[in-house]
Short mmCIF file of C-alpha atoms in Angstrom, two decimals:
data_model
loop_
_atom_site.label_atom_id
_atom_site.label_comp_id
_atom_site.label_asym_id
_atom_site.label_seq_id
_atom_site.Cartn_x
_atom_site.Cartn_y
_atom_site.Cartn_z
CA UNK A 22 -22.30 10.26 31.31
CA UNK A 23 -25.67 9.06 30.54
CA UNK A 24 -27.76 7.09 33.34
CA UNK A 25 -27.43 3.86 30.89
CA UNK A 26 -24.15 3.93 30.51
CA UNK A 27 -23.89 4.50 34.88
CA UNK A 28 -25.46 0.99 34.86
CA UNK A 29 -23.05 -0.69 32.24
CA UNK A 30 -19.89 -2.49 33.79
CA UNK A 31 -16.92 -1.06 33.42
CA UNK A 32 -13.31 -2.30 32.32
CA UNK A 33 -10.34 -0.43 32.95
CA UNK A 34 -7.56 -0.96 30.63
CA UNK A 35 -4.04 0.26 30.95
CA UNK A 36 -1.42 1.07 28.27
CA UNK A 37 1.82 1.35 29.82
CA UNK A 38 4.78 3.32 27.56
CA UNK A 39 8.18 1.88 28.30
CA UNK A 40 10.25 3.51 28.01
CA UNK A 41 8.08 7.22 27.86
CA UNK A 42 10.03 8.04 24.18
CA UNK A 43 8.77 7.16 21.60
CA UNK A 44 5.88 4.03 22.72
CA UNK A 45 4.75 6.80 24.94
CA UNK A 46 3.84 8.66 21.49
CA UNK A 47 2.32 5.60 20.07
CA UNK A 48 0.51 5.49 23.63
CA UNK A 49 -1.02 8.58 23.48
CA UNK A 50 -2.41 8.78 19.83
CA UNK A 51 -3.83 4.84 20.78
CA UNK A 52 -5.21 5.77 24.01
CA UNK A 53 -7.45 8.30 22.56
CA UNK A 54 -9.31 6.04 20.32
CA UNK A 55 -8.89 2.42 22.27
CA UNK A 56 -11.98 2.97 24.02
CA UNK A 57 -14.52 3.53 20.92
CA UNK A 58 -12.23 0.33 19.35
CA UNK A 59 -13.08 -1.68 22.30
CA UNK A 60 -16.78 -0.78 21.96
CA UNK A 61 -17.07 -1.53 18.22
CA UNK A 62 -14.49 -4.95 18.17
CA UNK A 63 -14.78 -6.73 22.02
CA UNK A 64 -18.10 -5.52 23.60
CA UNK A 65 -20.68 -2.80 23.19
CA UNK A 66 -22.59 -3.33 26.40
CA UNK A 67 -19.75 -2.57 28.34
CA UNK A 68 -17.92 0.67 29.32
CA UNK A 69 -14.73 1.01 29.01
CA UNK A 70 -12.10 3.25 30.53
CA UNK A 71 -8.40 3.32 28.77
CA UNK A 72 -5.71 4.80 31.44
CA UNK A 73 -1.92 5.54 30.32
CA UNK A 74 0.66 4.87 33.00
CA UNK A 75 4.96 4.72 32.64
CA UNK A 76 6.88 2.06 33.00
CA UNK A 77 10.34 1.70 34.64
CA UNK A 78 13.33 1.64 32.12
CA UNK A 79 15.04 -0.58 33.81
CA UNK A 80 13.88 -3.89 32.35
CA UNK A 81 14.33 -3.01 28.95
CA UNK A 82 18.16 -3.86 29.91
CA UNK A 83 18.60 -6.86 31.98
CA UNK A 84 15.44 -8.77 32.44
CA UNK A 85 13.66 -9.55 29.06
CA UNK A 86 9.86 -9.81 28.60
CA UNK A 87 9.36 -11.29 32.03
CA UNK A 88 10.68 -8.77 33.64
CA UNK A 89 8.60 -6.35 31.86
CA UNK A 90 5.37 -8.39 32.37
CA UNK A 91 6.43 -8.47 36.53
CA UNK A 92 7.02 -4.97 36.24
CA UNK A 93 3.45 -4.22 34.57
CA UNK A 94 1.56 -6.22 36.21
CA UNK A 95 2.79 -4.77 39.67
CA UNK A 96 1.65 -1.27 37.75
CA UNK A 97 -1.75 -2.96 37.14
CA UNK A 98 -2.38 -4.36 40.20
CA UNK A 99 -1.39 -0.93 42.58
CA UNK A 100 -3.85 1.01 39.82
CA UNK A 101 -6.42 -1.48 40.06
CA UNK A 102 -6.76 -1.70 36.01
CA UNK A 103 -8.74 -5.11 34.95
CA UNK A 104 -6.06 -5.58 32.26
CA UNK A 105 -2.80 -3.53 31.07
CA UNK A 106 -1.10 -3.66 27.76
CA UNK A 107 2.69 -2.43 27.51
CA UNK A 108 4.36 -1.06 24.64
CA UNK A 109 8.00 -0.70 24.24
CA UNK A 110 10.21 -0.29 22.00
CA UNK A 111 12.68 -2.87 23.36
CA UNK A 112 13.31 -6.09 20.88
CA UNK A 113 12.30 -8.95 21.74
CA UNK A 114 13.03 -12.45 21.00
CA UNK A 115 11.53 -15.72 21.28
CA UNK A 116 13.01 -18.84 19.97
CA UNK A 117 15.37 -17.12 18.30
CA UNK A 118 13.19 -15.20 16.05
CA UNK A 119 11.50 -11.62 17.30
CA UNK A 120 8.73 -11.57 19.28
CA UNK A 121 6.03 -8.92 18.25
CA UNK A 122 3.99 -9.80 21.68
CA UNK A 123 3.09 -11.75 24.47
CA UNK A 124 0.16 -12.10 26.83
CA UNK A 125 0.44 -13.56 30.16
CA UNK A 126 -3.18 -14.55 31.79
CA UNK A 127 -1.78 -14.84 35.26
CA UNK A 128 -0.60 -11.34 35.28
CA UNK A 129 -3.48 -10.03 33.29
CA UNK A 130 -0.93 -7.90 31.32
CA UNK A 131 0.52 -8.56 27.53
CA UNK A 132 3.51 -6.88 25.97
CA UNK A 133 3.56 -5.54 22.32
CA UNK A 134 7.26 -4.64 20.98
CA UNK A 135 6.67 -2.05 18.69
CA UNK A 136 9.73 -2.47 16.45
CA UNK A 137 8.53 -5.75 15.48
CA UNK A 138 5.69 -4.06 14.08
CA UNK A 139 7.64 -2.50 11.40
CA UNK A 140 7.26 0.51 9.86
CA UNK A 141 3.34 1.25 10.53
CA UNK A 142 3.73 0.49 14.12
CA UNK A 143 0.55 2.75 15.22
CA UNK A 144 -1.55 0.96 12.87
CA UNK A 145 -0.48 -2.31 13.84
CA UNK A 146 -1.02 -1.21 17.81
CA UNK A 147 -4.29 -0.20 16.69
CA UNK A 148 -5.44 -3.80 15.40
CA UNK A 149 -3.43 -5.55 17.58
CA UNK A 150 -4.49 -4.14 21.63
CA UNK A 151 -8.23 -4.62 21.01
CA UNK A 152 -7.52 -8.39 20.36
CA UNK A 153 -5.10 -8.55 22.85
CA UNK A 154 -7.56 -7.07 25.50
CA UNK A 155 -10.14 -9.52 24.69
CA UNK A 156 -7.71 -12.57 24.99
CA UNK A 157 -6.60 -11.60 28.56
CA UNK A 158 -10.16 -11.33 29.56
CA UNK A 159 -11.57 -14.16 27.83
CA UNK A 160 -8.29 -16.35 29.02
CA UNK A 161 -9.31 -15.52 32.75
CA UNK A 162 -12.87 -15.72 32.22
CA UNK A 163 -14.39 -12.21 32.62
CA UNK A 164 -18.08 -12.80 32.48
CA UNK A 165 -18.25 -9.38 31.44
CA UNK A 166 -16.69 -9.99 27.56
CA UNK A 167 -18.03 -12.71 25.05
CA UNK A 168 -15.02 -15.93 24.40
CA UNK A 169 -16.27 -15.80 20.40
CA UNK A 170 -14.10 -12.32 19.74
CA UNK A 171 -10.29 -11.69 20.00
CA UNK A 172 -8.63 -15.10 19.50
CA UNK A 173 -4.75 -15.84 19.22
CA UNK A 174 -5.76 -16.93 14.97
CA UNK A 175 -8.12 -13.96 14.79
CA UNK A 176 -5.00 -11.77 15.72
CA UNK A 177 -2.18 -13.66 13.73
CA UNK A 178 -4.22 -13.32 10.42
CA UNK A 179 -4.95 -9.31 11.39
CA UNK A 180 -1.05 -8.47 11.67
CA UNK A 181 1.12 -9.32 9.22
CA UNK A 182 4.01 -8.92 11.71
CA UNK A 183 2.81 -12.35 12.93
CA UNK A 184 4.17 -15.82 11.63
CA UNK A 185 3.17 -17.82 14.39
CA UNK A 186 1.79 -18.45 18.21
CA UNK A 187 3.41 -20.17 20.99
CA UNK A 188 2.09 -21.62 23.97
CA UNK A 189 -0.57 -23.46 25.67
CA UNK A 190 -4.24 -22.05 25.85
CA UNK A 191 -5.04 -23.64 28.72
CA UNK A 192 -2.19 -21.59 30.42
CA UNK A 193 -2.97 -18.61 28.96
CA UNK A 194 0.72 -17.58 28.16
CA UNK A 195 0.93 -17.31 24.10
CA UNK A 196 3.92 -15.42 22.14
CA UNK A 197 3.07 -14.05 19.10
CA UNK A 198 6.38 -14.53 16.70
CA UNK A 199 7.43 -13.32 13.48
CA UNK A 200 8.94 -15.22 10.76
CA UNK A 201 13.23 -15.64 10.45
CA UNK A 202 14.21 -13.61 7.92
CA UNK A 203 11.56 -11.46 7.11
CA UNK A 204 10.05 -10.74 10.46
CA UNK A 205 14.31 -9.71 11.41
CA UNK A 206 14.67 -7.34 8.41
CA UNK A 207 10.83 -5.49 9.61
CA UNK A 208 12.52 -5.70 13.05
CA UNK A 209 14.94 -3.70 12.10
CA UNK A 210 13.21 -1.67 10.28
CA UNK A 211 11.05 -0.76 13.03
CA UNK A 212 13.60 0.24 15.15
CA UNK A 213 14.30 2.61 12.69
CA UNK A 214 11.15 3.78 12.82
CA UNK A 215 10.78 3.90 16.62
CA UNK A 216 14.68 5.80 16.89
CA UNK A 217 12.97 8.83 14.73
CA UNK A 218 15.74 9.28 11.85
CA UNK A 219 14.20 12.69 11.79
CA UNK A 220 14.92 14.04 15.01
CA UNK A 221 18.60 12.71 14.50
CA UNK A 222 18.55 14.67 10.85
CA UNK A 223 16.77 17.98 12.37
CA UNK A 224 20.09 17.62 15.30
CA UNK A 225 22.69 17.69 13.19
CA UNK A 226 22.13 21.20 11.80
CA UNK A 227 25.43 22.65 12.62
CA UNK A 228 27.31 19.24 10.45
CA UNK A 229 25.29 20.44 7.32
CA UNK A 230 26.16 24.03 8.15
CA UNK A 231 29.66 23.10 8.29
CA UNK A 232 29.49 20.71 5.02
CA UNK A 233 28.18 23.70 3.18
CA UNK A 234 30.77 25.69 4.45
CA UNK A 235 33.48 23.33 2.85
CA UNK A 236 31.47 22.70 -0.32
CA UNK A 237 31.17 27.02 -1.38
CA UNK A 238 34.85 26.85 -0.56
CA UNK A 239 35.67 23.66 -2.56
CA UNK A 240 33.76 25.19 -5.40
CA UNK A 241 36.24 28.06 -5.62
CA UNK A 242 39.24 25.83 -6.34
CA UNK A 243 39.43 24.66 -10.17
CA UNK A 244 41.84 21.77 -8.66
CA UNK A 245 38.38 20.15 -7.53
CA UNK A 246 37.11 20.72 -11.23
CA UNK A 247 40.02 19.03 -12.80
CA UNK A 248 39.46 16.24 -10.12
CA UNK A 249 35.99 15.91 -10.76
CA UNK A 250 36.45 15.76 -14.52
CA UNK A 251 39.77 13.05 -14.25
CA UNK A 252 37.33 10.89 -11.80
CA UNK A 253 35.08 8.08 -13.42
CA UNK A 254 31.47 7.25 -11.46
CA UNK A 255 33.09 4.11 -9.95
CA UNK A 256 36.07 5.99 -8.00
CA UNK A 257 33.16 9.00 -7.08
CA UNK A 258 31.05 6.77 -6.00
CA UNK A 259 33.77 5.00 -3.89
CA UNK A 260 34.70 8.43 -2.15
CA UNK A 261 30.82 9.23 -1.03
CA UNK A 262 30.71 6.00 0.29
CA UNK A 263 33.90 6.93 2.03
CA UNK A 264 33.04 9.85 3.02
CA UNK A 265 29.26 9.17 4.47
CA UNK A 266 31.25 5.99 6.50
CA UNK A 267 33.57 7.96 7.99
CA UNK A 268 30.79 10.80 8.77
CA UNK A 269 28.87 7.74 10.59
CA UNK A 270 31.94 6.28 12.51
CA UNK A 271 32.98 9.68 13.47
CA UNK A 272 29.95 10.61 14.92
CA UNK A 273 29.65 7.41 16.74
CA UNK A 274 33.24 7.46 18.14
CA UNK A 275 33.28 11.14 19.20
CA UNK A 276 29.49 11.37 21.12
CA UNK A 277 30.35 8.24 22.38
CA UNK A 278 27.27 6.07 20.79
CA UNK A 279 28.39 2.65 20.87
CA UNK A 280 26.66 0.23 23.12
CA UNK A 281 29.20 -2.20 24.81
CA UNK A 282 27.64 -5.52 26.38
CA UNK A 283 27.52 -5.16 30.04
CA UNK A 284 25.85 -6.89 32.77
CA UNK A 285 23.09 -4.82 32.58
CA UNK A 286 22.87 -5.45 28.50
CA UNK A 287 23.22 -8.82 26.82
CA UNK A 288 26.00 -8.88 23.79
CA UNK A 289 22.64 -9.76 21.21
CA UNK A 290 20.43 -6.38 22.36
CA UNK A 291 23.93 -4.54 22.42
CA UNK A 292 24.50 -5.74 18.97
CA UNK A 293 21.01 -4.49 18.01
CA UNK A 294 21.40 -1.73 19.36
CA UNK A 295 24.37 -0.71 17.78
CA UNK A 296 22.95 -1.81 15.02
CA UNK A 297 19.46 0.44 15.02
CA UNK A 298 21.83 3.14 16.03
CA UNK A 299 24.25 2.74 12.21
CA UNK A 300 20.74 2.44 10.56
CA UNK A 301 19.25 5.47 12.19
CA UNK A 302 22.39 7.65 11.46
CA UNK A 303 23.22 6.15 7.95
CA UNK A 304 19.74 7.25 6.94
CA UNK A 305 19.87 10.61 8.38
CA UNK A 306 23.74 11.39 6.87
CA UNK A 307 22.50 9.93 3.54
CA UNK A 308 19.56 12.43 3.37
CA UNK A 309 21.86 15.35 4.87
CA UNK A 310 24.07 14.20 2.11
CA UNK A 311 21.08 14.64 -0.77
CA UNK A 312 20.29 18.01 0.78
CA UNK A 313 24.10 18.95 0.52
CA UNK A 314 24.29 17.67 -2.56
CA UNK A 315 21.42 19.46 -4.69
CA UNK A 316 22.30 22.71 -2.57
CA UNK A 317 25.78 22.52 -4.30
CA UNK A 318 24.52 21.70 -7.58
CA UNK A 319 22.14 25.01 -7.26
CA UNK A 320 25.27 27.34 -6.21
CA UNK A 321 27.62 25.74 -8.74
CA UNK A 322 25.33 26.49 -11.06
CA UNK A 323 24.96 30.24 -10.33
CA UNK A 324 28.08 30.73 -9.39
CA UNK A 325 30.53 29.35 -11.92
CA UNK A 326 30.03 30.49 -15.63
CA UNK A 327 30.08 27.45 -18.24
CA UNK A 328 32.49 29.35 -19.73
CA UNK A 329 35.18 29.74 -16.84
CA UNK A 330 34.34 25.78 -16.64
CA UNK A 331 35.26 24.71 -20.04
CA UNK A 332 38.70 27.16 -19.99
CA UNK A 333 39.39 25.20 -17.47
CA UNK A 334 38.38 22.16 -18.46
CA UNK A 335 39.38 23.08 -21.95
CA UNK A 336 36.53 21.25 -23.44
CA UNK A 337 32.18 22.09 -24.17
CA UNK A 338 30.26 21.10 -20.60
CA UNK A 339 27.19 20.24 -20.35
CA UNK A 340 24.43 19.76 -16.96
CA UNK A 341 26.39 16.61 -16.18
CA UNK A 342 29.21 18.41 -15.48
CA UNK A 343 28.18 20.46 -12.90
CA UNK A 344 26.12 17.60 -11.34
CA UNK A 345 29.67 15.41 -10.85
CA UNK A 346 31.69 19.06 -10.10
CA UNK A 347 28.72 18.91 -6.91
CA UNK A 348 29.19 15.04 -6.63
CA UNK A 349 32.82 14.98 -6.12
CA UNK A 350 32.67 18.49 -3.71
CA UNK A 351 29.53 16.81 -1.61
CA UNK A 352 31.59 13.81 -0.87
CA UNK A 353 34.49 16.06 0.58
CA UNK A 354 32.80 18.53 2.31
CA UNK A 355 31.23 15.56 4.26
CA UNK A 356 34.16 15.10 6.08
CA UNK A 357 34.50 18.64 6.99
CA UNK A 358 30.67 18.19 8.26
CA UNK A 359 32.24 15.60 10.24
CA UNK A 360 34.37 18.87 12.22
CA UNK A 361 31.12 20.42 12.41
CA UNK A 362 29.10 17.63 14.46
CA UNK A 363 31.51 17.95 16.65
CA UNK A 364 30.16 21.32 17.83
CA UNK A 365 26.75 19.88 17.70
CA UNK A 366 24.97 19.10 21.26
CA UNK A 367 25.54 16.12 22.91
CA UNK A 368 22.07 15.34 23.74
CA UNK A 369 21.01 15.74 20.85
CA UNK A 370 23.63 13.83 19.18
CA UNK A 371 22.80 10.82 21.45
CA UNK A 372 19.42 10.93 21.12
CA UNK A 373 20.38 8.61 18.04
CA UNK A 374 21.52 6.13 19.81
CA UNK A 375 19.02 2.98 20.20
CA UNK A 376 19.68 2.19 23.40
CA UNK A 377 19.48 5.56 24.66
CA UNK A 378 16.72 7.42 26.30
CA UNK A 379 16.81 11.20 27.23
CA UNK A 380 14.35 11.86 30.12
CA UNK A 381 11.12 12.07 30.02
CA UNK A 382 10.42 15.65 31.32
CA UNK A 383 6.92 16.47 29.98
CA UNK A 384 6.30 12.93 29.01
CA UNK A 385 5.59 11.62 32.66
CA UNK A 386 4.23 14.76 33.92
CA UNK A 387 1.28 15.02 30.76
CA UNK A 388 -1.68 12.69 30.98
CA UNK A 389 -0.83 10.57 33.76
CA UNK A 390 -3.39 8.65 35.11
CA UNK A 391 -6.05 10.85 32.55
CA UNK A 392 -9.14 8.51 31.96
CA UNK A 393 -10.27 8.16 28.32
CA UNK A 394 -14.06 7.08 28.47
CA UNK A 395 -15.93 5.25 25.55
CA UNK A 396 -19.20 3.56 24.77
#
């Protein structure tokens, strides 16, 4: 550190990850750049220091946004951080429509709900915490930041995400909403996003293991190639949708993933829950189901002569044959993937559940407290 920047005054900000899953990703990839942001968007002549903290899970459940604020801001004041910013990935709702954040002067803390961001939630953290930092320090009149930078319109037009802001400026409480219908279907989306279909797709190894299984011994039986040949596209498609809901329900019912309303859960953030939990595993059996499906297409193909096919058949195939003789055998063998999850580990398996959180392990334990310096 260079004598000049010694004799700068310094801000600390905190980001708080709740719970330390996925925002504490987002977190870590924001914290390393926040402070040069800061710099370039709030104030130059200042030095700022960006700190990562945790925050409790519990208020994701049973107390809402206040909660969470109370519960930062208690984190803010024990670290001594000028301001703290906490992302989660809990949804949030104000006025009946989601809330993508909300500052609270008093407290000196704001909230960002990163599944309200949609699908590019890093970017949108990225353009959103600068503004949000200079809001909470213009709101309680930091001599140390400029009032022209930063404000609640400034913000709304930079995120999409937002429709709309709530609340007096005087008090120094706003909400930043999204819109009905479109800011609830990028809601959802986001929690998508923030449930990582991928890890659930890279888990369930041993169901794609066990589809392929079924498939090379479906492909065997010329009973499937009369079936495939009798069936029209409407009744095949009907059977992989079949199949791919019964894969999803099964895998829900036997690892246990459905969220019941409880006193510790509201029935509207069970019901999203369960929800972001059929989204994330839809998406993840539907891709399992593409890989499954051109993997039987390619062994068909070298394993069954065209001309064994059209004895049996007892017409000329063609391509299209062997792509509904893979169709029709995909869609079956899903259910005998179904058997297979059932081997698969339960951790894993839950980890696609929305409202579940493994723990943290390394998470909590790497970076706490690091300082990230810019300026």
């Amino acid at each position: 550190m260079t004598q000049s920047e010694q004799h700068r005054p310094e801000i600390v900000v905190g980001l708080v990850a709740t719970p330390p899953d996925h925002p504490a990703r987002v977190a870590a990839r924001l914290t390393a750049e926040l402070a040069r942001e800061l710099t370039e968007r709030v104030n130059a002549d200042v030095r700022w220091t960006v700190r990562e903290g945790w925050g409790e899970v519990a208020p994701r459940r049973d107390g809402g946004v206040e909660a969470l604020l109370d519960d930062v801001a208690r984190r803010r004041s024990s670290d001594q951080w000028d301001v703290a910013i906490c992302l989660t990935d809990l949804p949030l709702h104000a006025e009946r429509v989601p809330l993508v954040a909300q500052t609270s002067a008093r407290r000196r803390v704001a909230v960002v709900s990163l599944p309200a961001l949609g699908l590019h939630q890093l970017r949108a953290a990225r353009a959103a915490v600068p503004d949000l930092v200079s809001g909470l320090l213009t709101d309680v009149s930091d001599q140390r930041v400029s009032p022209a930078g930063g404000t609640p319109a400034e913000m709304a037009r930079r995120l999409p995400a937002v429709h709309r802001v709530l609340g007096e400026a005087d008090a120094g409480e706003r909400r930043y909403v999204a819109s009905g219908l479109i800011g609830r279907a990028r809601l959802l989306t986001g929690m998508v996003r923030a449930n990582r279909p991928g890890r659930a797709l890279l888990g369930l190894s041993k169901l794609l293991v066990g589809a392929f299984g079924t498939a090379a011994f479906a492909l065997t039986t010329d009973t499937i190639w009369q079936m495939g040949d009798a069936l029209g596209g409407l009744r095949l498609t009907v059977i992989m949708l079949l199949g791919l809901t019964a894969l999803v329900a099964w895998l829900i019912v036997a690892h246990d993933l459905w969220e019941k309303p409880s006193r510790e859960t509201s029935a509207e953030l069970a019901r999203l829950f369960n929800l972001g939990t059929v989204l994330t595993l839809t998406l993840a059996t539907a891709v399992s189901y593409v890989v499954l499906f051109g993997g039987t297409v390619l062994v068909g193909a070298l394993l069954i002569d065209a001309s064994v096919l059209e004895q049996t058949l007892q017409r000329t195939v063609s391509f299209s044959d062997y792509l509904t003789l893979a169709w029709i055998t995909s869609s079956l063998a899903t259910v005998g993937g179904a058997i297979g999850s059932g081997l698969e580990n339960e951790e894993t398996v839950r980890a696609a559940a929305y409202g579940y959180h493994p723990e943290p392990g390394g998470w909590r334990d790497e970076k706490e407290g690091q300082p990230h310096s810019g300026g």
